[in-house]
């Protein structure tokens, strides 16, 4: 804590700044038209407050920048790799580490090795790239998250929990042989950054063990998940983040990791595993898809920044300020009647677009339209997490229709000030005031893979 009178304040001061461009509404109208009403296609220099994602958008510390100067750029056997490997083994506890260029690189390796044609991969709600790689490998994703996760108004403290009965029924229905592993995300991004409890994770481990099924953790925001466990889970309040993280990992056989989130860097990821044979195969496949197993598509300096980031992210003052900032915005929005997903998760505030724009049907892409309006109003960039992100069912070709139709305001770590947060709140309130006038969109271009990134729209 920086002072004793407040629950949190930023545990750092600013040494370098990046200037923002001030735009007019006309500038933003033409930028949005050029971007096909898709915030992913906006040029970032036309955005003032960029809450598109917390991925790779973090501010690194002076220590991370100086560690980068120590990067060993050797093609093979880089000293930086060994420093990173030691840090991951110490904090995550897995036996083997294969660096990858980012999270989806690790997902690709894992799915490629374990998922066979016709397999089913259960998970606590899908994530876009994770499911795409499972499907690419011939598998099918099956959602086994608790029902509360799909209800934006449920105040369940661990909406990321696996529904053990759903999982058990699935195992009975398809048979353990068709289930290569259970994919457990901590936290669950698409549900609003919601955590899974330690108790639930232990139960998933026990259940799958009885059936001989492995568990792989999506550890992308596992440190944020650990924060919620310490804060909310009975009997866990005395523990450190590091201690809880270590136990979470010990309840799995390995993890995929996008270091671009928790680990306070701009690029990087890894696959970590305990099985030596599988690790050998992953290192070998890594050569094909990522790069030699001691660099994984990254520069040596990136490996150094990750190693330092692991320790900084586990500092309780960091995590209090990180989650505290997200809550500050969420609480201000909720207090003024903006419909948001509750409780507030770790990395973002999710606006409930169905409740925000009740006059629009899901076919008019309400969350996509709301994201566009937030940009027009206040140069705030957000992201659609609804029907566009959900994509089409590979069998029927129909839109998948998620119950959650959300807009995500995602907070990069250590980047924006409290005044920026006030601008965000003000922007959302202004859009809410004119919500009944907002029209929906139609999709005029639809890419085949992960369509939300590159789809184009036009107003109805
Ligand atoms: N898993 C989770 C839970 C994620 O949130 C992400 C990325 C990935 C895996 C894939 O990692 O991007 O490094 O390849 N999420 C970003 C986001 C893109 O904006 O939520 P990646």
PDB file of C-alpha atoms in Angstrom, residues 43 76 173 252 259 272 287 299 334 378:
ATOM      1  CA  UNK A  43      -5.942   2.872 -36.522  1.00  0.00           C
ATOM      2  CA  UNK A  76      20.345 -21.966 -29.403  1.00  0.00           C
ATOM      3  CA  UNK A 173     -22.059 -39.639 -22.641  1.00  0.00           C
ATOM      4  CA  UNK A 252      -3.185 -29.497 -13.511  1.00  0.00           C
ATOM      5  CA  UNK A 259       2.273 -13.745 -21.085  1.00  0.00           C
ATOM      6  CA  UNK A 272       4.418 -25.696 -19.572  1.00  0.00           C
ATOM      7  CA  UNK A 287      10.642 -26.042 -34.012  1.00  0.00           C
ATOM      8  CA  UNK A 299      13.821 -12.448 -28.971  1.00  0.00           C
ATOM      9  CA  UNK A 334     -23.082   0.692 -11.869  1.00  0.00           C
ATOM     10  CA  UNK A 378     -15.375   9.719 -26.461  1.00  0.00           C
TER      11      UNK A 378
END
